[in-house]
Coordinates of C-alpha atoms and ligand atoms in Angstrom, one line a residue:
M193 CA 25.1 -22.4 9.8
T194 CA 26.5 -21.6 13.2
D195 CA 24.4 -20.9 16.3
G196 CA 26.3 -17.6 16.8
G197 CA 28.5 -18.7 19.7
R198 CA 27.3 -18.5 23.2
L199 CA 24.2 -16.4 22.6
K200 CA 21.0 -18.2 22.2
M201 CA 18.6 -18.2 19.3
K202 CA 16.3 -15.2 19.5
V203 CA 12.9 -14.7 17.7
I204 CA 11.6 -11.2 17.3
R205 CA 8.2 -10.2 16.0
G206 CA 7.7 -7.1 13.9
I207 CA 5.5 -5.9 11.1
P208 CA 5.4 -8.1 8.0
A209 CA 6.4 -5.7 5.2
S210 CA 7.1 -7.9 2.2
G211 CA 6.5 -11.7 1.8
G212 CA 9.0 -14.5 1.4
V213 CA 11.7 -16.2 3.5
A214 CA 15.4 -15.1 3.5
I215 CA 18.2 -17.0 5.2
G216 CA 21.7 -15.7 5.4
R217 CA 24.5 -13.8 7.1
G218 CA 23.5 -10.4 8.5
F219 CA 25.0 -7.1 7.5
F220 CA 24.7 -4.3 10.0
L221 CA 24.2 -1.0 8.4
N222 CA 25.3 1.5 11.0
R223 CA 23.2 4.6 10.8
A224 CA 23.5 5.7 14.4
L225 CA 24.7 9.2 15.2
S226 CA 27.8 9.1 17.3
S227 CA 28.0 11.2 20.4
Y228 CA 30.1 14.3 20.4
V229 CA 31.7 16.3 23.1
Q230 CA 31.6 20.0 23.2
S231 CA 34.9 21.4 22.1
A232 CA 36.1 24.8 21.0
I233 CA 38.8 25.8 18.5
P234 CA 41.2 28.7 18.6
R235 CA 39.9 31.8 16.8
E236 CA 42.5 31.6 14.0
K237 CA 41.3 28.1 13.1
V238 CA 37.6 29.1 12.7
E239 CA 37.7 29.6 8.9
E240 CA 39.6 26.3 8.5
E241 CA 36.8 24.6 10.4
V242 CA 34.2 26.4 8.3
A243 CA 35.9 25.2 5.1
A244 CA 36.1 21.6 6.4
F245 CA 32.4 21.6 7.2
Q246 CA 31.5 23.1 3.8
R247 CA 33.6 20.3 2.2
A248 CA 31.7 17.7 4.1
V249 CA 28.4 19.2 3.1
G250 CA 29.5 19.4 -0.5
R251 CA 30.7 15.8 -0.5
S252 CA 27.4 14.6 1.0
K253 CA 25.5 16.4 -1.7
E254 CA 27.7 14.9 -4.4
Q255 CA 27.1 11.4 -3.0
I256 CA 23.3 11.9 -2.8
R257 CA 23.3 13.4 -6.3
T258 CA 25.2 10.4 -7.7
I259 CA 22.9 7.9 -6.1
R260 CA 19.8 9.9 -7.3
D261 CA 21.1 10.1 -10.8
G262 CA 21.5 6.3 -10.8
V263 CA 17.7 6.0 -10.3
K264 CA 16.3 5.9 -13.8
D265 CA 12.7 6.6 -13.1
H266 CA 12.6 10.3 -12.4
S267 CA 9.0 10.3 -11.3
S268 CA 9.7 7.5 -8.8
E269 CA 9.3 8.1 -5.0
H270 CA 13.0 7.3 -4.7
H271 CA 14.1 10.1 -7.0
Q272 CA 11.8 12.6 -5.3
I273 CA 12.9 11.7 -1.7
L274 CA 16.6 12.0 -2.7
S275 CA 15.8 15.4 -4.2
V276 CA 14.2 16.4 -0.8
H277 CA 17.4 15.2 0.9
L278 CA 19.5 17.5 -1.3
A279 CA 17.1 20.3 -0.7
L280 CA 17.4 19.8 3.1
L281 CA 21.2 20.1 2.8
E282 CA 20.7 23.4 0.9
D283 CA 18.3 24.5 3.6
S284 CA 19.7 27.5 5.6
M285 CA 18.5 26.1 8.9
L286 CA 20.8 23.1 9.0
V287 CA 23.9 24.6 7.3
D288 CA 23.6 28.3 8.2
Q289 CA 22.9 27.7 11.8
T290 CA 26.0 25.4 12.0
L291 CA 28.2 28.0 10.3
R292 CA 26.9 30.6 12.8
L293 CA 27.7 28.3 15.8
I294 CA 31.2 27.7 14.5
R295 CA 31.9 31.3 13.8
E296 CA 30.3 32.9 16.9
N297 CA 31.0 30.2 19.5
Q298 CA 34.2 28.8 18.0
Y299 CA 32.6 25.3 18.2
K300 CA 34.2 22.4 16.4
A301 CA 32.1 21.6 13.3
D302 CA 30.9 18.2 14.4
W303 CA 29.7 19.5 17.7
A304 CA 28.0 22.5 16.1
F305 CA 26.3 20.5 13.4
N306 CA 25.2 17.8 15.8
K307 CA 23.7 20.4 18.1
V308 CA 21.7 22.0 15.3
L309 CA 20.6 18.5 14.1
Q310 CA 19.5 17.4 17.5
N311 CA 17.4 20.5 18.0
L312 CA 15.7 20.0 14.7
L313 CA 15.1 16.3 15.4
E314 CA 13.6 17.1 18.8
T315 CA 11.1 19.5 17.0
F316 CA 10.2 16.7 14.5
H317 CA 9.8 14.2 17.3
R318 CA 7.2 16.3 19.0
I319 CA 5.0 16.6 15.8
E320 CA 1.8 14.7 16.2
D321 CA 1.3 14.1 12.5
Q322 CA 2.9 10.8 11.6
Y323 CA 3.8 11.8 8.1
L324 CA 5.7 14.9 9.2
R325 CA 7.2 13.0 12.1
E326 CA 8.6 10.5 9.6
R327 CA 10.4 13.3 7.8
G328 CA 12.6 13.4 10.9
H329 CA 14.1 10.1 9.7
D330 CA 15.2 11.8 6.5
L331 CA 16.9 14.5 8.6
R332 CA 18.7 11.9 10.7
Q333 CA 19.9 10.1 7.7
I334 CA 21.4 13.2 6.2
G335 CA 22.9 14.2 9.5
H336 CA 24.7 10.8 9.7
R337 CA 26.1 11.2 6.2
V338 CA 27.5 14.7 6.9
L339 CA 29.1 13.7 10.2
E340 CA 30.7 10.6 8.7
N341 CA 32.1 12.7 5.8
L342 CA 33.3 15.3 8.3
A343 CA 35.2 12.6 10.2
G344 CA 36.7 11.4 7.0
R345 CA 35.0 8.0 7.5
P346 CA 33.5 6.1 4.6
V347 CA 29.7 6.1 4.8
D348 CA 28.6 2.5 5.2
S349 CA 27.1 1.7 1.9
I350 CA 24.9 -1.0 0.5
S351 CA 26.6 -0.6 -2.8
S352 CA 29.8 -2.1 -1.2
I353 CA 28.0 -5.4 -0.5
R354 CA 29.4 -8.1 -2.6
E355 CA 28.1 -11.3 -0.9
P356 CA 24.4 -12.1 -0.5
V357 CA 23.3 -10.7 3.0
I358 CA 20.4 -9.7 5.1
V359 CA 20.6 -6.0 6.0
I360 CA 19.9 -5.1 9.6
A361 CA 19.4 -1.4 10.2
H362 CA 17.7 1.1 12.4
D363 CA 16.1 2.5 9.3
L364 CA 16.9 2.6 5.6
S365 CA 17.1 5.9 3.8
P366 CA 15.9 6.2 0.2
A367 CA 19.6 6.4 -0.7
D368 CA 20.0 2.9 0.8
T369 CA 17.0 1.4 -0.8
A370 CA 17.9 2.8 -4.2
Q371 CA 21.2 0.9 -3.9
I372 CA 19.4 -2.4 -2.9
L373 CA 18.1 -2.5 -6.4
K374 CA 21.7 -3.3 -7.6
S375 CA 23.1 -5.2 -4.7
P376 CA 22.8 -8.9 -3.6
V377 CA 20.5 -8.1 -0.7
L378 CA 18.4 -11.1 0.4
G379 CA 16.1 -9.2 2.7
F380 CA 16.1 -6.7 5.4
A381 CA 14.9 -6.0 9.0
T382 CA 14.6 -2.6 10.5
D383 CA 13.8 -1.2 14.0
V384 CA 11.3 1.4 12.7
G385 CA 8.7 1.5 9.9
S386 CA 5.2 0.5 9.2
R387 CA 3.5 -1.4 6.4
T388 CA 3.0 1.8 4.5
S389 CA 6.4 3.3 5.2
H390 CA 8.6 3.9 2.2
T391 CA 11.0 1.0 3.1
A392 CA 8.1 -1.5 3.2
I393 CA 6.7 -0.3 -0.1
T394 CA 10.1 -0.6 -1.7
A395 CA 10.5 -4.1 -0.4
R396 CA 7.2 -5.2 -1.9
T397 CA 8.1 -3.5 -5.2
L398 CA 11.4 -5.3 -5.3
G399 CA 10.0 -8.6 -4.1
I400 CA 12.5 -8.8 -1.2
P401 CA 11.4 -10.4 2.1
A402 CA 11.3 -7.7 4.8
V403 CA 10.2 -7.1 8.4
V404 CA 10.0 -3.6 9.8
G405 CA 9.0 -2.0 13.1
L406 CA 11.1 -4.6 15.1
E407 CA 12.0 -1.8 17.6
K408 CA 15.2 -3.4 18.9
V409 CA 16.6 -5.6 16.2
T410 CA 19.8 -3.5 15.9
D411 CA 20.4 -4.0 19.7
E412 CA 19.8 -7.7 19.6
Y413 CA 22.0 -8.4 16.5
H414 CA 25.7 -9.0 17.1
E415 CA 27.7 -9.0 14.0
P416 CA 28.5 -11.3 12.4
E417 CA 25.8 -13.8 12.8
D418 CA 23.1 -15.6 10.8
V419 CA 19.6 -14.3 10.4
I420 CA 16.3 -15.6 9.1
I421 CA 13.5 -13.3 7.8
D422 CA 10.0 -14.4 7.4
G423 CA 8.3 -11.6 5.7
E424 CA 4.9 -13.2 5.7
E425 CA 4.7 -13.7 9.4
G426 CA 6.7 -10.7 10.3
I427 CA 9.3 -12.7 12.2
V428 CA 13.1 -12.4 12.4
V429 CA 15.2 -15.2 13.9
L430 CA 18.7 -14.2 15.1
R431 CA 21.3 -17.0 15.6
P432 CA 18.9 -19.8 14.4
T433 CA 19.6 -23.3 15.4
P434 CA 20.3 -25.8 12.6
E435 CA 16.9 -27.2 13.1
T436 CA 15.2 -23.8 12.7
V437 CA 17.2 -23.2 9.6
R438 CA 16.0 -26.5 8.1
E439 CA 12.4 -25.6 9.0
Y440 CA 12.7 -22.2 7.2
Q441 CA 14.5 -23.7 4.3
E442 CA 11.4 -25.9 3.7
K443 CA 9.2 -22.8 4.2
R444 CA 11.2 -20.9 1.6
K445 CA 10.9 -23.8 -0.8
S446 CA 7.2 -23.9 -0.6
Y447 CA 6.9 -20.1 -0.9
L448 CA 9.0 -20.1 -4.0
L449 CA 7.0 -22.9 -5.5
R450 CA 3.8 -20.9 -4.9
V451 CA 5.3 -17.8 -6.5
R452 CA 6.5 -19.8 -9.5
E453 CA 3.1 -21.4 -9.9
M454 CA 1.4 -18.1 -9.6
A455 CA 3.6 -16.4 -12.1
R456 CA 2.6 -19.1 -14.6
Y457 CA -1.0 -18.4 -14.1
S458 CA -0.7 -14.7 -14.1
R459 CA 0.1 -14.7 -17.8
L460 CA -2.8 -17.0 -18.9
P461 CA -6.2 -15.8 -19.9
T462 CA -9.1 -16.3 -17.5
V463 CA -11.3 -18.6 -19.7
T464 CA -13.5 -21.4 -18.4
R465 CA -13.4 -24.8 -20.0
D466 CA -16.6 -24.0 -21.9
G467 CA -15.1 -20.8 -23.2
K468 CA -16.5 -18.1 -21.0
T469 CA -14.0 -15.2 -20.5
L470 CA -13.8 -13.4 -17.2
R471 CA -11.8 -10.3 -16.3
L472 CA -9.7 -10.3 -13.1
H473 CA -8.8 -6.9 -11.7
A474 CA -6.8 -5.7 -8.7
N475 CA -7.8 -3.6 -5.7
I476 CA -5.2 -1.0 -4.8
E477 CA -4.7 1.7 -2.2
F478 CA -1.4 3.2 -3.3
P479 CA 0.0 4.0 -6.7
E480 CA 3.1 2.0 -5.7
E481 CA 1.0 -1.2 -5.8
A482 CA 0.3 -0.8 -9.6
D483 CA 3.4 -2.6 -10.7
G484 CA 2.8 -5.6 -8.5
A485 CA -0.8 -5.7 -9.7
L486 CA 0.4 -5.8 -13.3
R487 CA 2.9 -8.6 -12.5
S488 CA 0.2 -10.7 -10.9
G489 CA -1.8 -10.5 -14.1
A490 CA -4.4 -7.8 -13.3
E491 CA -6.2 -6.7 -16.4
G492 CA -7.2 -3.5 -14.8
I493 CA -7.9 -1.9 -11.4
G494 CA -11.4 -2.7 -10.2
L495 CA -11.2 -0.7 -7.0
Y496 CA -8.8 2.1 -6.3
R497 CA -9.5 3.2 -2.7
T498 CA -8.5 6.8 -2.6
E499 CA -9.0 7.5 1.1
F500 CA -5.4 6.6 1.7
L501 CA -4.5 9.9 0.1
F502 CA -6.1 11.6 3.0
L503 CA -4.5 9.6 5.8
N504 CA -1.6 10.7 8.1
R505 CA -1.3 14.3 6.9
K506 CA -2.1 17.8 7.9
E507 CA -3.9 19.2 4.8
I508 CA -6.6 17.9 2.5
P509 CA -4.8 16.8 -0.7
T510 CA -5.0 19.4 -3.5
E511 CA -6.6 18.8 -6.8
E512 CA -3.2 18.7 -8.4
E513 CA -2.0 16.0 -5.9
H514 CA -5.1 13.9 -6.6
F515 CA -4.5 14.3 -10.3
Q516 CA -0.8 13.5 -10.3
T517 CA -1.4 10.4 -8.2
Y518 CA -4.2 9.1 -10.4
R519 CA -2.4 9.9 -13.5
R520 CA 0.6 7.7 -12.4
V521 CA -1.6 4.7 -12.0
V522 CA -3.6 5.3 -15.2
E523 CA -0.5 5.7 -17.3
K524 CA 1.0 2.5 -15.8
F525 CA -2.2 0.6 -16.9
A526 CA -2.0 2.2 -20.4
K527 CA -5.4 1.4 -22.0
R528 CA -6.6 -1.0 -19.3
P529 CA -9.4 0.1 -17.1
V530 CA -8.7 1.9 -13.8
T531 CA -11.8 2.3 -11.6
I532 CA -11.3 5.2 -9.1
R533 CA -13.6 5.2 -6.2
T534 CA -14.4 8.6 -4.8
L535 CA -13.8 9.3 -1.1
D536 CA -15.2 6.7 1.2
L537 CA -14.2 8.1 4.6
G538 CA -15.9 7.2 7.8
G539 CA -16.9 3.8 9.3
D540 CA -13.7 1.9 9.5
K541 CA -11.8 4.4 7.5
F542 CA -10.5 7.6 9.1
A543 CA -8.5 10.5 8.0
S544 CA -6.4 12.7 10.3
Q545 CA -7.4 16.1 9.0
I546 CA -11.1 15.7 8.4
E547 CA -12.9 15.9 11.7
L548 CA -15.8 13.5 11.5
A549 CA -18.3 13.9 14.3
D550 CA -18.4 11.2 17.0
E551 CA -21.4 9.1 16.1
M552 CA -23.2 6.3 17.9
N553 CA -23.2 4.2 14.7
P554 CA -20.3 5.4 12.5
A555 CA -20.9 2.7 9.9
M556 CA -24.3 4.1 9.3
G557 CA -23.4 7.8 9.8
L558 CA -22.4 10.8 7.8
R559 CA -19.8 9.0 5.7
A560 CA -18.6 8.2 2.2
I561 CA -20.9 9.7 -0.4
R562 CA -23.1 11.3 2.2
F563 CA -20.1 13.2 3.6
C564 CA -19.1 14.2 0.0
L565 CA -22.5 15.5 -0.8
R566 CA -22.4 17.6 2.3
E567 CA -18.8 18.8 1.7
K568 CA -19.2 19.5 -2.0
E569 CA -15.9 21.5 -2.5
V570 CA -13.8 18.7 -1.1
F571 CA -15.7 16.3 -3.3
K572 CA -15.4 18.4 -6.4
Q573 CA -11.7 18.8 -6.0
Q574 CA -11.4 15.0 -6.3
L575 CA -13.9 14.8 -9.1
R576 CA -12.1 17.4 -11.2
A577 CA -8.8 15.5 -10.7
I578 CA -10.4 12.1 -11.8
L579 CA -11.9 13.8 -14.8
R580 CA -8.5 15.3 -15.7
A581 CA -6.8 11.9 -15.3
S582 CA -9.4 10.4 -17.6
V583 CA -7.7 11.6 -20.8
Y584 CA -4.6 9.5 -20.0
G585 CA -6.3 6.1 -20.2
D586 CA -9.5 4.1 -19.5
V587 CA -10.6 5.8 -16.3
R588 CA -13.9 5.0 -14.6
M589 CA -15.4 6.8 -11.6
M590 CA -17.3 5.0 -8.9
F591 CA -19.3 6.3 -5.9
P592 CA -19.3 4.3 -2.7
M593 CA -22.3 3.7 -0.3
I594 CA -25.1 4.7 -2.7
S595 CA -28.4 3.8 -1.0
G596 CA -30.9 5.1 -3.6
L597 CA -31.5 6.9 -6.8
G598 CA -31.7 10.3 -5.2
E599 CA -28.1 10.1 -4.0
L600 CA -26.9 8.8 -7.4
R601 CA -28.6 11.7 -9.2
E602 CA -27.2 14.2 -6.8
A603 CA -23.7 12.9 -7.1
K604 CA -23.9 12.9 -10.9
A605 CA -25.1 16.5 -10.8
V606 CA -21.9 17.4 -8.9
V607 CA -19.9 15.6 -11.6
E608 CA -21.6 17.8 -14.1
E609 CA -20.7 20.9 -12.1
A610 CA -17.0 19.7 -12.0
K611 CA -17.1 19.2 -15.8
A612 CA -18.5 22.6 -16.4
E613 CA -15.7 24.1 -14.2
L614 CA -13.1 22.3 -16.3
R615 CA -14.7 23.4 -19.5
K616 CA -14.6 27.0 -18.4
K617 CA -10.9 26.7 -17.8
K618 CA -10.5 24.8 -21.1
V619 CA -9.1 21.7 -19.3
A620 CA -9.5 18.5 -21.2
Y621 CA -11.4 15.4 -19.8
N622 CA -13.1 12.3 -21.3
K623 CA -16.7 13.2 -21.9
E624 CA -17.5 9.4 -22.2
M625 CA -16.0 8.5 -18.8
P626 CA -18.2 5.8 -17.3
V627 CA -19.7 6.7 -13.9
G628 CA -20.8 3.7 -11.8
I629 CA -21.7 2.8 -8.3
M630 CA -20.7 0.4 -5.6
V631 CA -23.7 -1.7 -4.6
E632 CA -23.0 -2.4 -0.9
I633 CA -26.2 -1.4 0.8
P634 CA -29.2 -3.7 0.7
S635 CA -31.6 -1.0 -0.4
A636 CA -29.4 -0.5 -3.5
A637 CA -29.5 -4.2 -4.2
M638 CA -33.3 -4.3 -3.9
I639 CA -33.6 -1.5 -6.6
A640 CA -30.7 -2.7 -8.7
D641 CA -33.0 -2.6 -11.8
L642 CA -33.8 1.1 -11.2
L643 CA -30.2 2.0 -10.4
A644 CA -29.0 0.1 -13.5
R645 CA -30.9 2.6 -15.7
E646 CA -28.8 5.5 -14.5
A647 CA -25.4 4.0 -13.5
D648 CA -22.9 3.0 -16.2
F649 CA -21.8 -0.1 -14.1
F650 CA -22.1 -1.8 -10.8
S651 CA -19.4 -3.1 -8.5
I652 CA -20.6 -5.3 -5.6
G653 CA -19.0 -4.4 -2.3
T654 CA -19.6 -7.5 -0.3
N655 CA -17.6 -6.3 2.8
D656 CA -20.3 -3.7 3.5
L657 CA -23.2 -5.6 1.8
I658 CA -22.8 -8.5 4.2
Q659 CA -22.4 -6.1 7.2
Y660 CA -25.6 -4.3 6.4
A661 CA -27.7 -7.2 5.2
L662 CA -26.9 -9.4 8.2
A663 CA -26.5 -6.5 10.7
I664 CA -23.0 -7.7 11.6
D665 CA -20.4 -5.0 12.4
R666 CA -17.5 -5.9 10.1
V667 CA -14.9 -4.8 12.6
N668 CA -16.4 -6.4 15.7
E669 CA -14.6 -9.7 16.5
H670 CA -17.5 -10.8 18.8
V671 CA -19.9 -11.2 16.0
S672 CA -17.5 -12.2 13.3
Y673 CA -18.8 -15.8 13.4
L674 CA -22.0 -14.4 11.9
Y675 CA -20.3 -12.8 9.0
E676 CA -21.3 -15.3 6.4
P677 CA -20.8 -14.7 2.7
L678 CA -22.7 -17.9 2.0
H679 CA -25.8 -16.8 3.9
P680 CA -28.7 -17.4 1.5
A681 CA -29.8 -13.7 1.9
V682 CA -26.3 -12.6 0.7
L683 CA -26.4 -15.0 -2.3
R684 CA -29.9 -13.8 -3.2
L685 CA -28.9 -10.2 -3.0
I686 CA -25.9 -10.8 -5.3
R687 CA -28.1 -12.7 -7.7
R688 CA -30.6 -9.8 -7.8
I689 CA -27.8 -7.2 -8.4
V690 CA -26.3 -9.3 -11.2
E691 CA -29.7 -9.8 -12.9
G692 CA -30.5 -6.1 -12.6
A693 CA -27.3 -5.2 -14.3
Q694 CA -27.7 -7.9 -17.0
D695 CA -31.2 -6.8 -17.9
A696 CA -30.0 -3.3 -18.3
R697 CA -26.9 -4.5 -20.2
I698 CA -24.4 -2.8 -17.9
P699 CA -21.3 -4.5 -16.6
V700 CA -21.3 -5.9 -13.1
S701 CA -18.2 -6.6 -11.0
M702 CA -17.5 -7.6 -7.5
C703 CA -14.7 -5.9 -5.5
G704 CA -15.3 -7.1 -1.9
E705 CA -13.0 -9.6 -0.2
M706 CA -15.4 -12.4 -1.3
A707 CA -14.2 -11.9 -4.9
G708 CA -10.6 -12.9 -4.0
E709 CA -11.4 -16.0 -2.0
P710 CA -10.9 -19.2 -4.2
L711 CA -13.6 -21.0 -2.1
Y712 CA -16.2 -18.7 -3.6
S713 CA -14.9 -18.5 -7.2
Y714 CA -17.1 -21.3 -8.5
V715 CA -20.2 -19.8 -6.8
L716 CA -19.6 -16.3 -8.3
L717 CA -19.1 -17.8 -11.7
G718 CA -22.4 -19.6 -11.3
L719 CA -24.1 -16.4 -10.2
G720 CA -23.1 -14.9 -13.5
L721 CA -20.3 -12.5 -12.5
D722 CA -17.8 -11.9 -15.2
E723 CA -15.5 -9.4 -13.6
L724 CA -13.9 -9.8 -10.2
S725 CA -11.5 -7.4 -8.4
M726 CA -9.3 -8.5 -5.6
N727 CA -5.9 -8.1 -3.9
A728 CA -3.3 -8.8 -6.6
M729 CA -1.8 -11.9 -4.8
S730 CA -5.1 -13.7 -5.2
I731 CA -5.5 -13.2 -8.9
P732 CA -3.5 -16.3 -10.0
L733 CA -5.2 -18.5 -7.4
V734 CA -8.7 -17.5 -8.4
K735 CA -7.7 -17.8 -12.1
R736 CA -6.6 -21.4 -11.6
I737 CA -10.0 -22.3 -10.2
L738 CA -11.9 -20.5 -13.0
R739 CA -9.8 -22.0 -15.7
K740 CA -10.7 -25.5 -14.5
S741 CA -14.5 -24.7 -14.2
V742 CA -17.3 -25.2 -16.6
S743 CA -19.6 -22.1 -16.4
Y744 CA -22.9 -23.7 -17.2
E745 CA -22.3 -26.5 -14.7
A746 CA -21.5 -23.8 -12.1
K747 CA -24.7 -22.0 -12.9
E748 CA -26.8 -25.1 -12.5
F749 CA -25.1 -26.0 -9.2
V750 CA -25.7 -22.5 -7.8
G751 CA -29.4 -22.7 -8.8
G752 CA -29.7 -25.7 -6.5
L753 CA -27.6 -24.1 -3.8
L754 CA -29.9 -21.1 -3.4
K755 CA -32.7 -23.4 -2.3
H756 CA -30.9 -24.2 1.0
G757 CA -31.7 -22.4 4.2
T758 CA -28.5 -21.8 6.1
A759 CA -24.9 -20.8 5.4
A760 CA -23.7 -23.9 7.2
E761 CA -25.7 -26.2 4.8
I762 CA -24.7 -24.3 1.8
G763 CA -21.0 -24.3 2.9
K764 CA -21.1 -28.1 3.4
I765 CA -22.6 -28.8 0.0
L766 CA -20.2 -26.3 -1.7
R767 CA -17.1 -28.0 -0.1
K768 CA -18.3 -31.4 -1.2
K769 CA -18.9 -30.2 -4.7
L770 CA -15.5 -28.5 -4.9
E771 CA -13.8 -31.7 -3.7
D772 CA -15.4 -33.6 -6.5
V773 CA -14.7 -31.0 -9.2
F774 CA -11.2 -30.0 -8.1
P775 CA -9.8 -33.0 -6.2
E776 CA -6.2 -31.6 -6.5
E777 CA -7.1 -28.2 -4.9
R778 CA -7.2 -27.3 -1.2
F779 CA -9.8 -24.9 0.0
Ligands
LIG870 C1 -16.7 -3.3 0.2 O1 -17.4 -2.8 1.1 O2 -16.9 -4.5 -0.1 C2 -15.6 -2.7 -0.4 C3 -14.9 -3.3 -1.4 O3 -15.2 -1.5 0.0 P1 -14.5 -1.2 1.4 O4 -13.9 -2.5 1.9 O5 -13.4 -0.2 1.1 O6 -15.6 -0.6 2.3
LIG871 MG1 -17.5 -0.6 1.3

């Protein structure tokens, strides 16, 4: 590797979009719009100019259609966005306004088109809603394609890449990312984007290291030069020194080892040495995460957080939108369970279009199930969609933030109303669909035995359970040192919930972050949990610990652990035990 001539090594921080390390030569994908000067054409040439413009639009459409038709999965986001791009080119605003400017003002086609495009981009730029603002990127990408075609220049294409490279771009269009699938692209870095932007999701789906939101990477990059991408840390190194390259080569090696090791575990069953079988499920927020969850060995979805359907948009999602989204996930998981949690807005989760009142204590305010019981029509829309999706697989419905029996009964009554509405319209749903609750408020834990008689299952939400039991705001960094999963009160609450469920013979799972932390796996096994739901990446790690454990030994150990008075003492004893039982593991 060279050090890129006279320019010095440069490290840029962005948003980590997809894990892994990539090292290689950069490939600059130019998507900038050139600047055009106003120029007029003689009247007799106007129709010629119109024809040239229409040819460029036609060619652009053809190119997009060819790329779209190469995407096999027609229901995929890629396919849909490329169809939107085609529709935008058919849209009268963009094309008709340009034609009008050419004919009426005798403008050259590139100037006319660029003028219309810039006006539209300006309008998009001013939109407050992030989702709609991002559609401006789509417009820019189409504009670039039409202008390049008009100039008779080949549109820079990822499909022309023959050597392994790292793509550097202002942004990638769906047309670009669709081609990455079939090209030797090692990774990519973009100026714009967020963790949930389309490019980031695609990178994770493809397993390609990527950093987005770098702001000025296209300005800093000078072709041709070497690039390093660290998708876990969100770092891009331009013109790395040989020493830095060596450092990242090591990092890449250890990352690949981890992935390989994990892949091995993802296919193995979760059985302890004494034969107890556990189920490991994944937590997801977006349907796009379903494939990764399956790859990591998830046997189901234990927590599907649906509030993300409500974020960054103008309108509340329609019942149809809810339904289509859930159905995609449910069908991917075939007969495996998918636990859909009903809307849990408020507290640390906000939506742009639902105005929640400013409250002194939002974590304890009108949120989650309380909000849904107040806004029954919003609630029922979601319930009907979940019920409709239930005929496509093993769907379970779960209510967040249940604090007592009254709320559970009220929520179940709304489910009955939703069912009656569907029956009236002769719409199918699974009459046996289990309806369970998150146990994440101490009052619910204390009456777990009573709730277990009326709920079909429990899922312990430790993120909130710890917050409420210890009175520690989960998003306040000043008290985070008190946020202790091993606090004896927390362990006792968990034990109580598990016992309540076991006595009533209903399943009990845990879906808070504690479930995906290998340090706690042995304790949770000992507490009697047999289902854990976590971020998909943690599944193989937790599985490795559980497969090396003996469940009755864990139970005996935890019995003793509960007698100790502080989280610090418990933590110390636990670490010592883990060192003895799993000397080869690092916690
Ligand atoms: C929890 O509270 O533990 C939980 C899983 O839900 P969330 O983090 O979405 O509040
Ligand atoms: Mg919660």
